[in-house]
Amino acid sequence: MKNNDLEEGDIETVLDTHNFYRVVVANGKESRGNPGPQPAARTMMELIWDDELAVIARRWALQCKLFQKDQCRDVERFGVWQNVNVLDMDSVESGTSIERIHFHIASWYDEVEDFDNAEVG
């Protein structure tokens, strides 16, 4: 995707993929962790797209200060958190945008192996 905007199909893929993993956790089906398993969620909501947040995220990403916490990301409606995913893309560069989206989200989610279930709160 490099510097291209997401297309409608890509947005659906991002949401569907994130929500797939959210359901796994919400239903208490994630056995991995350090230690695991992860507890079921009590009030996890479905992730939805927000155009205002997409603009903010895009601007933040283009600044290329990946490891500095951005202080100007909240919107009037609610606070916003950030998540950074940096990967060597040689293995997925030739894939479709949807394949790259799946790869990035799965790689990010696999960090659950290192997540202490006591941190859930």
mmCIF file of C-alpha atoms in Angstrom:
data_model
loop_
_atom_site.group_PDB
_atom_site.id
_atom_site.type_symbol
_atom_site.label_atom_id
_atom_site.label_comp_id
_atom_site.label_asym_id
_atom_site.label_seq_id
_atom_site.Cartn_x
_atom_site.Cartn_y
_atom_site.Cartn_z
ATOM 1 C CA MET A 1 0.000 0.000 0.000
ATOM 2 C CA LYS A 2 2.975 2.282 0.535
ATOM 3 C CA ASN A 3 1.627 5.838 0.205
ATOM 4 C CA ASN A 4 -1.671 4.916 -1.420
ATOM 5 C CA ASP A 5 -4.998 5.426 0.271
ATOM 6 C CA LEU A 6 -7.029 2.376 1.172
ATOM 7 C CA GLU A 7 -9.723 1.402 -1.270
ATOM 8 C CA GLU A 8 -13.228 0.388 -0.132
ATOM 9 C CA GLY A 9 -12.392 -3.339 -0.373
ATOM 10 C CA ASP A 10 -9.232 -2.783 1.670
ATOM 11 C CA ILE A 11 -11.208 -1.009 4.382
ATOM 12 C CA GLU A 12 -13.641 -3.920 4.592
ATOM 13 C CA THR A 13 -10.690 -6.315 4.830
ATOM 14 C CA VAL A 14 -9.104 -4.299 7.650
ATOM 15 C CA LEU A 15 -12.357 -4.257 9.612
ATOM 16 C CA ASP A 16 -13.266 -7.900 8.933
ATOM 17 C CA THR A 17 -9.779 -9.121 9.865
ATOM 18 C CA HIS A 18 -9.576 -7.045 13.054
ATOM 19 C CA ASN A 19 -13.079 -8.066 14.085
ATOM 20 C CA PHE A 20 -12.281 -11.742 13.455
ATOM 21 C CA TYR A 21 -9.468 -11.582 16.017
ATOM 22 C CA ARG A 22 -11.559 -9.458 18.386
ATOM 23 C CA VAL A 23 -14.254 -12.162 18.406
ATOM 24 C CA VAL A 24 -11.633 -14.818 19.214
ATOM 25 C CA VAL A 25 -10.553 -12.818 22.254
ATOM 26 C CA ALA A 26 -14.060 -11.694 23.231
ATOM 27 C CA ASN A 27 -15.237 -15.299 23.319
ATOM 28 C CA GLY A 28 -12.296 -16.391 25.480
ATOM 29 C CA LYS A 29 -10.867 -18.569 22.697
ATOM 30 C CA GLU A 30 -7.311 -17.166 22.766
ATOM 31 C CA SER A 31 -5.130 -19.686 24.578
ATOM 32 C CA ARG A 32 -1.788 -17.992 23.916
ATOM 33 C CA GLY A 33 -0.049 -15.508 26.167
ATOM 34 C CA ASN A 34 2.808 -15.114 28.609
ATOM 35 C CA PRO A 35 1.025 -16.447 30.529
ATOM 36 C CA GLY A 36 -2.142 -17.398 28.717
ATOM 37 C CA PRO A 37 -4.925 -17.955 28.121
ATOM 38 C CA GLN A 38 -6.380 -14.505 27.558
ATOM 39 C CA PRO A 39 -9.615 -13.827 29.436
ATOM 40 C CA ALA A 40 -12.883 -13.354 27.594
ATOM 41 C CA ALA A 41 -13.964 -9.760 27.031
ATOM 42 C CA ARG A 42 -16.950 -8.353 28.852
ATOM 43 C CA THR A 43 -17.757 -5.375 26.648
ATOM 44 C CA MET A 44 -15.650 -5.606 23.478
ATOM 45 C CA MET A 45 -17.442 -3.818 20.679
ATOM 46 C CA GLU A 46 -17.179 -4.329 16.944
ATOM 47 C CA LEU A 47 -14.538 -2.192 15.273
ATOM 48 C CA ILE A 48 -15.993 0.251 12.746
ATOM 49 C CA TRP A 49 -14.366 2.631 10.269
ATOM 50 C CA ASP A 50 -14.138 6.335 11.049
ATOM 51 C CA ASP A 51 -13.099 8.749 8.284
ATOM 52 C CA GLU A 52 -11.865 11.418 10.710
ATOM 53 C CA LEU A 53 -9.624 8.932 12.506
ATOM 54 C CA ALA A 54 -8.382 7.604 9.163
ATOM 55 C CA VAL A 55 -7.215 11.098 8.187
ATOM 56 C CA ILE A 56 -5.442 11.543 11.530
ATOM 57 C CA ALA A 57 -3.803 8.106 11.293
ATOM 58 C CA ARG A 58 -2.649 8.763 7.736
ATOM 59 C CA ARG A 59 -1.090 12.098 8.685
ATOM 60 C CA TRP A 60 0.605 10.499 11.666
ATOM 61 C CA ALA A 61 1.992 7.646 9.552
ATOM 62 C CA LEU A 62 3.353 10.017 6.906
ATOM 63 C CA GLN A 63 5.335 11.919 9.550
ATOM 64 C CA CYS A 64 7.545 8.821 9.906
ATOM 65 C CA LYS A 65 8.174 9.337 13.627
ATOM 66 C CA LEU A 66 7.069 5.805 14.283
ATOM 67 C CA PHE A 67 8.409 5.418 17.784
ATOM 68 C CA GLN A 68 7.390 8.798 19.195
ATOM 69 C CA LYS A 69 4.009 9.005 20.856
ATOM 70 C CA ASP A 70 1.860 11.462 18.909
ATOM 71 C CA GLN A 71 0.112 13.927 21.224
ATOM 72 C CA CYS A 72 -2.289 15.368 18.623
ATOM 73 C CA ARG A 73 -4.395 12.355 17.749
ATOM 74 C CA ASP A 74 -7.481 12.689 19.980
ATOM 75 C CA VAL A 75 -10.732 13.806 18.432
ATOM 76 C CA GLU A 76 -13.517 15.754 20.083
ATOM 77 C CA ARG A 77 -15.663 12.627 20.453
ATOM 78 C CA PHE A 78 -13.143 10.429 22.285
ATOM 79 C CA GLY A 79 -9.510 9.646 23.022
ATOM 80 C CA VAL A 80 -7.503 7.738 20.446
ATOM 81 C CA TRP A 81 -4.652 5.278 20.948
ATOM 82 C CA GLN A 82 -2.008 4.258 18.474
ATOM 83 C CA ASN A 83 -0.486 0.991 17.409
ATOM 84 C CA VAL A 84 2.625 0.681 15.247
ATOM 85 C CA ASN A 85 3.455 -2.253 13.008
ATOM 86 C CA VAL A 86 6.855 -2.235 11.297
ATOM 87 C CA LEU A 87 7.811 -5.254 9.223
ATOM 88 C CA ASP A 88 10.306 -6.232 6.565
ATOM 89 C CA MET A 89 7.962 -6.349 3.606
ATOM 90 C CA ASP A 90 10.163 -8.394 1.234
ATOM 91 C CA SER A 91 8.063 -11.485 1.894
ATOM 92 C CA VAL A 92 4.735 -9.819 1.085
ATOM 93 C CA GLU A 93 5.657 -6.945 -1.243
ATOM 94 C CA SER A 94 4.446 -8.834 -4.311
ATOM 95 C CA GLY A 95 1.125 -9.773 -2.724
ATOM 96 C CA THR A 96 -2.174 -8.034 -3.278
ATOM 97 C CA SER A 97 -3.190 -5.242 -0.939
ATOM 98 C CA ILE A 98 -5.616 -7.628 0.766
ATOM 99 C CA GLU A 99 -2.846 -10.215 1.304
ATOM 100 C CA ARG A 100 -0.611 -7.512 2.784
ATOM 101 C CA ILE A 101 -3.412 -6.345 5.090
ATOM 102 C CA HIS A 102 -3.988 -9.903 6.345
ATOM 103 C CA PHE A 103 -0.236 -10.355 6.837
ATOM 104 C CA HIS A 104 0.168 -7.128 8.842
ATOM 105 C CA ILE A 105 -2.840 -7.690 11.074
ATOM 106 C CA ALA A 106 -1.970 -11.347 11.704
ATOM 107 C CA SER A 107 1.640 -10.380 12.522
ATOM 108 C CA TRP A 108 0.410 -7.726 14.938
ATOM 109 C CA TYR A 109 -2.121 -10.073 16.544
ATOM 110 C CA ASP A 110 0.484 -12.819 16.980
ATOM 111 C CA GLU A 111 2.120 -10.578 19.591
ATOM 112 C CA VAL A 112 -0.525 -12.041 21.910
ATOM 113 C CA GLU A 113 2.063 -14.777 22.566
ATOM 114 C CA ASP A 114 4.011 -12.244 24.644
ATOM 115 C CA PHE A 115 1.010 -10.644 26.361
ATOM 116 C CA ASP A 116 0.516 -11.170 30.089
ATOM 117 C CA ASN A 117 -3.140 -11.950 30.767
ATOM 118 C CA ALA A 118 -2.832 -10.052 34.064
ATOM 119 C CA GLU A 119 -2.520 -6.843 32.008
ATOM 120 C CA VAL A 120 -6.142 -7.145 30.860
ATOM 121 C CA GLY A 121 -8.268 -4.796 32.828
#
